[in-house]
Amino acid sequence: MLIFVVILSQFLLELAAVNVTPETKISSTSNFIWSYDDESKWPGKLCQSGGKRQSPIDIRTDDVVRDFRKEFIKYGPLKFTGYKKVLTTGINNGHTIQFSTEGEDLMHPLISGGPLKYRYRLEQLHFHWLSEHAVNGVKYPMEIHFVHVRADLTVNQALHRKDGLAIVSVFGNVQSELDDSDLHMGEVMTHVPKLMRPGNRLSGVLLDMSKLLNVDKSSYYTYAGSLTSPDCNEAVIWIIFTTPIVLTDAQYRMFANIGIVRHNFRSLQKVNQQVVYMPVEVKVKVPHIVQFFVDVGRAVTDFFKNFGTFVSNGIHVR
C-alpha cells in the first residue's frame, strides 16, 4: 500500500509540474484538476453560464458572411512569420499532447492580418480528437490549435481583452495511403511516442510548423469566441482553415492510445453573438465535370457568336 501511495504521489507531482489545461500559460485555473467527462464541474463563471461568445460552435456554411464590407476581416491577407524552425517543449498535460514555444517572446513565430488588428506571438500548439468545431454538423477526426497571444500584452492581460488571443485551427482528415508530399504530421509523430503518459516532457524539440499549416491560407472561417477549456475566457479571435491536412490511420490510432481521458473536446456551444465571416477573395474549387460543361458552353457560345457575325456580313459571290 505504501508503495502504491508513493507512486501515486509521484504521478500527481509530475502532472502538477505541467499545466493541466490545453492552453498552457493561457489559463488562470492551471492548478485546478478538471475533466472533459463532466463539463458541469468546470471552474470559471463563463464555463457555467454560457457567456455570449463561447466556443466551439457548429459552423453552418449557409450562415457564414462573406465580408465584402470589411466588418471583421479588415487587415489584408494573413501573414505567418517564423514558423519553419520553432524551438519547443513537448508535454503530455493529461488532456492533450502540446508543444510550447521556448525562448524569449521576441523569438516566437508571429501571425498578423486578416481579422487581426495586432501581431500575435505563438505560445503553443495542441491536438483535439475528434475536432472541437463542426461544419454543418460534421466533425473532423482531428483539430490542431495554434494558440497565440497579442504581442503587446502579457498572457494575463490578454485573457481579459476581447481580442487578447488568436487561435488558428487546422482540421485533420484520416487517409489510408499518403504520398511523401502529404506527410504533414510526419515530423510531429516522431516525438509523440515519447509523450504517451501524463507528465511526460520532451525539451529542445525543433519543429517545422509550416508543414502543419500547409493549407490554403486565403480560405478560412473567423469569428470572436472563447477558450474551449477553463476558464472559457471570451478573449479569442478564431481563424479556422477550411482545408484540412491529412494523417495516416496509424498516426491517428497513436493519438487514440495516448494515456489521457477518453476524449478531449468540449461540447458544441450555443451560437449567440458569434457571426462567422469568410474572406471575399476565396476561390471556389469547381469539380472537373462541372468545369467541362462550362468549357463546352463557352465553346458553343463562341461558335454561334462567330456564325452570327459571318451571316450578318453575308456571302459575297463574284
CSV table of C-alpha atoms in Angstrom, one decimal:
chain,number,residue,atom,x,y,z
A,1,MET,CA,0.0,0.0,0.0
A,2,LEU,CA,2.8,2.4,0.9
A,3,ILE,CA,4.5,1.8,-2.5
A,4,PHE,CA,1.2,2.5,-4.3
A,5,VAL,CA,0.8,5.8,-2.4
A,6,VAL,CA,4.3,6.8,-3.2
A,7,ILE,CA,3.9,6.1,-6.9
A,8,LEU,CA,0.5,7.9,-6.9
A,9,SER,CA,2.0,10.9,-5.2
A,10,GLN,CA,4.9,11.0,-7.7
A,11,PHE,CA,2.4,10.8,-10.6
A,12,LEU,CA,0.4,13.7,-9.2
A,13,LEU,CA,3.6,15.7,-8.7
A,14,GLU,CA,4.6,15.1,-12.3
A,15,LEU,CA,1.2,16.1,-13.5
A,16,ALA,CA,1.2,19.2,-11.5
A,17,ALA,CA,4.6,20.1,-13.0
A,18,VAL,CA,2.9,20.7,-16.3
A,19,ASN,CA,-0.2,22.8,-16.6
A,20,VAL,CA,-3.2,20.6,-16.9
A,21,THR,CA,-5.1,22.7,-19.5
A,22,PRO,CA,-4.6,22.6,-23.2
A,23,GLU,CA,-4.0,26.3,-23.1
A,24,THR,CA,-0.8,26.1,-21.0
A,25,LYS,CA,0.1,29.5,-19.7
A,26,ILE,CA,-3.2,30.6,-21.2
A,27,SER,CA,-5.5,29.8,-18.3
A,28,SER,CA,-6.0,31.1,-14.8
A,29,THR,CA,-7.1,27.7,-13.5
A,30,SER,CA,-3.9,25.8,-14.3
A,31,ASN,CA,-3.8,24.2,-10.8
A,32,PHE,CA,-7.4,23.1,-10.9
A,33,ILE,CA,-7.9,19.5,-12.0
A,34,TRP,CA,-10.9,19.2,-14.3
A,35,SER,CA,-12.2,16.7,-16.8
A,36,TYR,CA,-13.8,16.6,-20.2
A,37,ASP,CA,-16.1,13.9,-18.9
A,38,ASP,CA,-18.1,16.3,-16.7
A,39,GLU,CA,-18.2,19.9,-18.0
A,40,SER,CA,-20.8,20.8,-15.3
A,41,LYS,CA,-17.9,20.8,-12.8
A,42,TRP,CA,-15.6,23.1,-14.8
A,43,PRO,CA,-14.3,26.1,-12.9
A,44,GLY,CA,-15.0,29.6,-14.3
A,45,LYS,CA,-18.2,31.5,-14.4
A,46,LEU,CA,-18.3,31.7,-18.2
A,47,CYS,CA,-17.9,27.9,-18.5
A,48,GLN,CA,-21.1,27.5,-16.5
A,49,SER,CA,-23.2,30.5,-17.5
A,50,GLY,CA,-22.5,30.0,-21.2
A,51,GLY,CA,-21.5,33.6,-21.8
A,52,LYS,CA,-22.2,35.5,-25.0
A,53,ARG,CA,-19.5,34.1,-27.4
A,54,GLN,CA,-18.5,30.6,-26.2
A,55,SER,CA,-16.5,28.1,-28.3
A,56,PRO,CA,-16.5,25.7,-30.0
A,57,ILE,CA,-19.5,26.1,-32.3
A,58,ASP,CA,-21.1,24.3,-35.3
A,59,ILE,CA,-20.3,26.4,-38.3
A,60,ARG,CA,-23.3,26.5,-40.7
A,61,THR,CA,-21.9,27.4,-44.1
A,62,ASP,CA,-25.3,28.9,-45.2
A,63,ASP,CA,-25.0,31.4,-42.4
A,64,VAL,CA,-21.4,32.4,-43.0
A,65,VAL,CA,-21.0,36.1,-44.0
A,66,ARG,CA,-18.7,36.9,-46.9
A,67,ASP,CA,-17.0,40.1,-45.6
A,68,PHE,CA,-17.4,42.4,-48.5
A,69,ARG,CA,-17.8,45.4,-46.2
A,70,LYS,CA,-14.7,44.5,-44.2
A,71,GLU,CA,-16.7,44.5,-41.0
A,72,PHE,CA,-14.4,41.9,-39.4
A,73,ILE,CA,-11.6,41.0,-41.9
A,74,LYS,CA,-10.1,44.4,-42.2
A,75,TYR,CA,-6.3,43.9,-42.3
A,76,GLY,CA,-5.5,42.2,-45.6
A,77,PRO,CA,-4.1,38.7,-46.2
A,78,LEU,CA,-3.0,36.5,-43.3
A,79,LYS,CA,0.8,36.7,-42.7
A,80,PHE,CA,2.8,34.0,-40.9
A,81,THR,CA,6.4,34.7,-39.9
A,82,GLY,CA,8.9,32.3,-38.4
A,83,TYR,CA,7.0,29.0,-38.3
A,84,LYS,CA,9.6,26.9,-40.2
A,85,LYS,CA,12.0,26.4,-37.3
A,86,VAL,CA,10.4,26.6,-33.9
A,87,LEU,CA,12.1,25.5,-30.7
A,88,THR,CA,9.5,23.9,-28.4
A,89,THR,CA,8.9,21.7,-25.3
A,90,GLY,CA,6.6,18.7,-25.8
A,91,ILE,CA,4.2,18.0,-22.9
A,92,ASN,CA,1.6,15.4,-22.1
A,93,ASN,CA,-0.5,17.5,-19.7
A,94,GLY,CA,-3.2,14.9,-19.0
A,95,HIS,CA,-5.6,16.4,-21.6
A,96,THR,CA,-3.6,16.5,-24.8
A,97,ILE,CA,-0.2,16.5,-26.5
A,98,GLN,CA,1.1,20.0,-26.5
A,99,PHE,CA,4.2,21.7,-27.9
A,100,SER,CA,5.0,25.0,-26.2
A,101,THR,CA,7.4,27.6,-27.6
A,102,GLU,CA,10.7,28.1,-25.8
A,103,GLY,CA,12.9,31.2,-25.5
A,104,GLU,CA,12.1,34.9,-25.3
A,105,ASP,CA,8.9,36.3,-26.7
A,106,LEU,CA,10.8,38.0,-29.5
A,107,MET,CA,11.8,34.6,-30.8
A,108,HIS,CA,8.3,33.3,-31.2
A,109,PRO,CA,6.5,33.0,-34.5
A,110,LEU,CA,4.1,35.7,-35.4
A,111,ILE,CA,0.8,36.0,-37.2
A,112,SER,CA,-1.0,39.2,-38.4
A,113,GLY,CA,-3.5,40.3,-41.0
A,114,GLY,CA,-7.0,39.0,-41.8
A,115,PRO,CA,-9.2,39.8,-38.8
A,116,LEU,CA,-6.2,40.7,-36.6
A,117,LYS,CA,-5.5,44.3,-35.9
A,118,TYR,CA,-2.3,43.5,-33.9
A,119,ARG,CA,0.5,41.0,-34.3
A,120,TYR,CA,0.2,37.8,-32.2
A,121,ARG,CA,3.0,35.6,-30.9
A,122,LEU,CA,2.7,31.8,-30.9
A,123,GLU,CA,2.7,30.3,-27.4
A,124,GLN,CA,1.9,26.6,-28.2
A,125,LEU,CA,0.0,24.1,-30.3
A,126,HIS,CA,-2.0,21.2,-29.2
A,127,PHE,CA,-4.3,18.5,-30.6
A,128,HIS,CA,-8.0,17.5,-30.2
A,129,TRP,CA,-9.6,14.3,-31.3
A,130,LEU,CA,-12.3,14.5,-32.5
A,131,SER,CA,-12.4,18.1,-33.7
A,132,GLU,CA,-13.9,20.7,-31.4
A,133,HIS,CA,-15.6,22.7,-34.1
A,134,ALA,CA,-18.1,21.2,-36.5
A,135,VAL,CA,-19.0,22.2,-40.0
A,136,ASN,CA,-22.7,21.7,-40.9
A,137,GLY,CA,-23.0,19.3,-38.1
A,138,VAL,CA,-20.0,17.1,-39.1
A,139,LYS,CA,-16.8,16.8,-37.1
A,140,TYR,CA,-13.3,16.0,-38.4
A,141,PRO,CA,-11.2,13.3,-36.8
A,142,MET,CA,-8.7,15.9,-35.5
A,143,GLU,CA,-8.3,19.6,-34.9
A,144,ILE,CA,-5.0,21.3,-34.2
A,145,HIS,CA,-5.0,24.6,-32.3
A,146,PHE,CA,-2.1,27.1,-32.6
A,147,VAL,CA,-2.6,29.4,-29.6
A,148,HIS,CA,-1.3,33.0,-30.0
A,149,VAL,CA,-1.1,35.9,-27.6
A,150,ARG,CA,-1.3,39.6,-28.6
A,151,ALA,CA,2.4,40.6,-29.0
A,152,ASP,CA,1.9,43.8,-27.0
A,153,LEU,CA,0.3,42.1,-24.0
A,154,THR,CA,1.2,39.7,-21.2
A,155,VAL,CA,-0.7,36.4,-21.0
A,156,ASN,CA,-2.7,37.7,-18.0
A,157,GLN,CA,-3.6,40.9,-19.8
A,158,ALA,CA,-4.6,39.0,-23.0
A,159,LEU,CA,-7.0,36.8,-21.1
A,160,HIS,CA,-9.1,39.9,-20.2
A,161,ARG,CA,-9.2,41.5,-23.6
A,162,LYS,CA,-11.8,40.7,-26.2
A,163,ASP,CA,-9.0,40.3,-28.8
A,164,GLY,CA,-6.2,39.2,-26.5
A,165,LEU,CA,-5.8,35.8,-28.1
A,166,ALA,CA,-5.8,34.4,-31.6
A,167,ILE,CA,-6.2,30.7,-32.2
A,168,VAL,CA,-5.5,29.3,-35.6
A,169,SER,CA,-7.3,26.0,-36.2
A,170,VAL,CA,-6.4,23.3,-38.7
A,171,PHE,CA,-8.7,20.3,-39.2
A,172,GLY,CA,-7.1,16.8,-39.8
A,173,ASN,CA,-8.5,14.1,-42.0
A,174,VAL,CA,-7.5,10.4,-42.0
A,175,GLN,CA,-6.3,8.8,-45.2
A,176,SER,CA,-5.0,5.2,-45.5
A,177,GLU,CA,-2.2,5.9,-48.0
A,178,LEU,CA,-0.3,9.2,-48.4
A,179,ASP,CA,2.4,10.4,-50.8
A,180,ASP,CA,5.5,12.0,-49.3
A,181,SER,CA,4.2,15.4,-50.2
A,182,ASP,CA,1.1,14.8,-48.0
A,183,LEU,CA,3.0,13.8,-44.8
A,184,HIS,CA,2.0,16.9,-42.8
A,185,MET,CA,2.3,15.1,-39.4
A,186,GLY,CA,5.4,13.1,-40.0
A,187,GLU,CA,7.8,15.3,-38.0
A,188,VAL,CA,5.5,15.7,-35.1
A,189,MET,CA,4.8,11.9,-34.9
A,190,THR,CA,8.4,11.2,-34.3
A,191,HIS,CA,8.1,12.8,-30.9
A,192,VAL,CA,4.6,11.6,-29.9
A,193,PRO,CA,5.7,8.1,-28.8
A,194,LYS,CA,7.8,9.8,-26.1
A,195,LEU,CA,4.8,11.7,-24.7
A,196,MET,CA,2.3,8.9,-24.2
A,197,ARG,CA,1.9,9.2,-20.4
A,198,PRO,CA,0.6,12.2,-18.5
A,199,GLY,CA,3.6,14.1,-17.1
A,200,ASN,CA,5.9,13.1,-20.0
A,201,ARG,CA,8.0,16.1,-21.1
A,202,LEU,CA,10.5,16.5,-24.0
A,203,SER,CA,12.7,19.6,-24.3
A,204,GLY,CA,14.5,21.0,-27.2
A,205,VAL,CA,12.1,19.9,-29.9
A,206,LEU,CA,12.7,21.7,-33.2
A,207,LEU,CA,9.5,21.7,-35.3
A,208,ASP,CA,8.8,22.9,-38.8
A,209,MET,CA,5.2,24.1,-38.1
A,210,SER,CA,4.7,25.3,-41.6
A,211,LYS,CA,4.0,21.6,-42.5
A,212,LEU,CA,1.0,21.6,-40.2
A,213,LEU,CA,-0.1,24.9,-41.8
A,214,ASN,CA,0.3,23.7,-45.4
A,215,VAL,CA,-3.3,24.7,-46.4
A,216,ASP,CA,-5.0,27.3,-48.5
A,217,LYS,CA,-4.5,30.3,-46.2
A,218,SER,CA,-6.9,32.5,-48.1
A,219,SER,CA,-9.9,30.3,-47.2
A,220,TYR,CA,-10.9,30.3,-43.6
A,221,TYR,CA,-13.8,30.9,-41.2
A,222,THR,CA,-13.3,33.5,-38.5
A,223,TYR,CA,-15.3,34.7,-35.5
A,224,ALA,CA,-14.9,36.2,-32.0
A,225,GLY,CA,-15.2,33.4,-29.4
A,226,SER,CA,-13.6,31.9,-26.3
A,227,LEU,CA,-11.2,29.4,-25.0
A,228,THR,CA,-12.5,25.9,-25.1
A,229,SER,CA,-11.2,24.9,-21.6
A,230,PRO,CA,-11.4,26.6,-18.2
A,231,ASP,CA,-11.8,29.5,-17.6
A,232,CYS,CA,-13.5,29.7,-21.0
A,233,ASN,CA,-12.4,33.3,-21.4
A,234,GLU,CA,-14.1,35.2,-24.2
A,235,ALA,CA,-10.9,36.6,-25.5
A,236,VAL,CA,-10.3,34.7,-28.7
A,237,ILE,CA,-10.3,35.6,-32.4
A,238,TRP,CA,-10.7,32.2,-34.1
A,239,ILE,CA,-9.2,31.6,-37.5
A,240,ILE,CA,-10.3,28.1,-38.8
A,241,PHE,CA,-8.9,27.0,-42.2
A,242,THR,CA,-11.4,25.3,-44.5
A,243,THR,CA,-8.8,22.9,-46.0
A,244,PRO,CA,-7.8,20.0,-43.7
A,245,ILE,CA,-4.4,18.4,-43.6
A,246,VAL,CA,-4.1,14.6,-43.7
A,247,LEU,CA,-2.7,12.0,-41.4
A,248,THR,CA,-2.5,8.2,-41.8
A,249,ASP,CA,-4.7,5.8,-40.0
A,250,ALA,CA,-1.7,4.6,-38.0
A,251,GLN,CA,-0.8,8.1,-36.9
A,252,TYR,CA,-4.4,8.7,-35.8
A,253,ARG,CA,-4.5,5.4,-33.8
A,254,MET,CA,-1.4,6.5,-31.9
A,255,PHE,CA,-3.3,9.5,-30.6
A,256,ALA,CA,-6.1,7.2,-29.5
A,257,ASN,CA,-3.6,5.2,-27.4
A,258,ILE,CA,-2.2,8.2,-25.6
A,259,GLY,CA,-2.8,7.8,-21.9
A,260,ILE,CA,-5.3,10.6,-21.3
A,261,VAL,CA,-9.1,10.8,-21.0
A,262,ARG,CA,-11.5,9.1,-23.5
A,263,HIS,CA,-11.9,12.3,-25.5
A,264,ASN,CA,-10.6,15.8,-25.3
A,265,PHE,CA,-13.1,18.1,-26.9
A,266,ARG,CA,-15.6,20.5,-25.4
A,267,SER,CA,-19.2,20.1,-26.4
A,268,LEU,CA,-20.6,22.4,-29.0
A,269,GLN,CA,-21.8,25.7,-27.6
A,270,LYS,CA,-24.9,27.7,-28.4
A,271,VAL,CA,-24.5,30.4,-31.1
A,272,ASN,CA,-25.4,33.7,-29.6
A,273,GLN,CA,-23.5,36.7,-30.9
A,274,GLN,CA,-20.9,34.8,-32.9
A,275,VAL,CA,-21.1,35.9,-36.6
A,276,VAL,CA,-18.8,33.8,-38.7
A,277,TYR,CA,-17.1,35.5,-41.6
A,278,MET,CA,-15.1,34.4,-44.6
A,279,PRO,CA,-12.7,36.4,-46.8
A,280,VAL,CA,-14.3,37.6,-50.1
A,281,GLU,CA,-11.3,36.6,-52.2
A,282,VAL,CA,-11.8,32.9,-51.5
A,283,LYS,CA,-11.6,30.9,-54.8
A,284,VAL,CA,-14.3,28.3,-55.1
A,285,LYS,CA,-12.9,25.0,-56.4
A,286,VAL,CA,-15.1,23.7,-59.3
A,287,PRO,CA,-15.3,19.9,-59.8
A,288,HIS,CA,-13.7,18.8,-63.1
A,289,ILE,CA,-17.0,17.6,-64.6
A,290,VAL,CA,-18.6,21.0,-63.9
A,291,GLN,CA,-15.6,22.7,-65.4
A,292,PHE,CA,-16.0,20.5,-68.5
A,293,PHE,CA,-19.6,21.6,-69.1
A,294,VAL,CA,-18.6,25.3,-68.5
A,295,ASP,CA,-15.9,25.0,-71.2
A,296,VAL,CA,-18.3,23.3,-73.6
A,297,GLY,CA,-20.8,26.1,-73.0
A,298,ARG,CA,-18.3,28.7,-73.8
A,299,ALA,CA,-17.2,27.0,-77.0
A,300,VAL,CA,-20.8,26.7,-78.2
A,301,THR,CA,-21.4,30.4,-77.4
A,302,ASP,CA,-18.3,31.4,-79.3
A,303,PHE,CA,-19.3,29.3,-82.3
A,304,PHE,CA,-22.7,30.9,-82.6
A,305,LYS,CA,-21.3,34.3,-82.0
A,306,ASN,CA,-18.8,33.9,-84.9
A,307,PHE,CA,-21.5,32.2,-87.0
A,308,GLY,CA,-23.8,35.2,-86.5
A,309,THR,CA,-21.1,37.6,-87.5
A,310,PHE,CA,-20.5,35.6,-90.6
A,311,VAL,CA,-24.2,35.5,-91.6
A,312,SER,CA,-24.6,39.3,-90.9
A,313,ASN,CA,-21.7,40.1,-93.2
A,314,GLY,CA,-23.3,38.0,-95.9
A,315,ILE,CA,-21.8,35.7,-98.6
A,316,HIS,CA,-20.3,37.7,-101.5
A,317,VAL,CA,-20.2,35.8,-104.8
A,318,ARG,CA,-18.4,37.5,-107.7
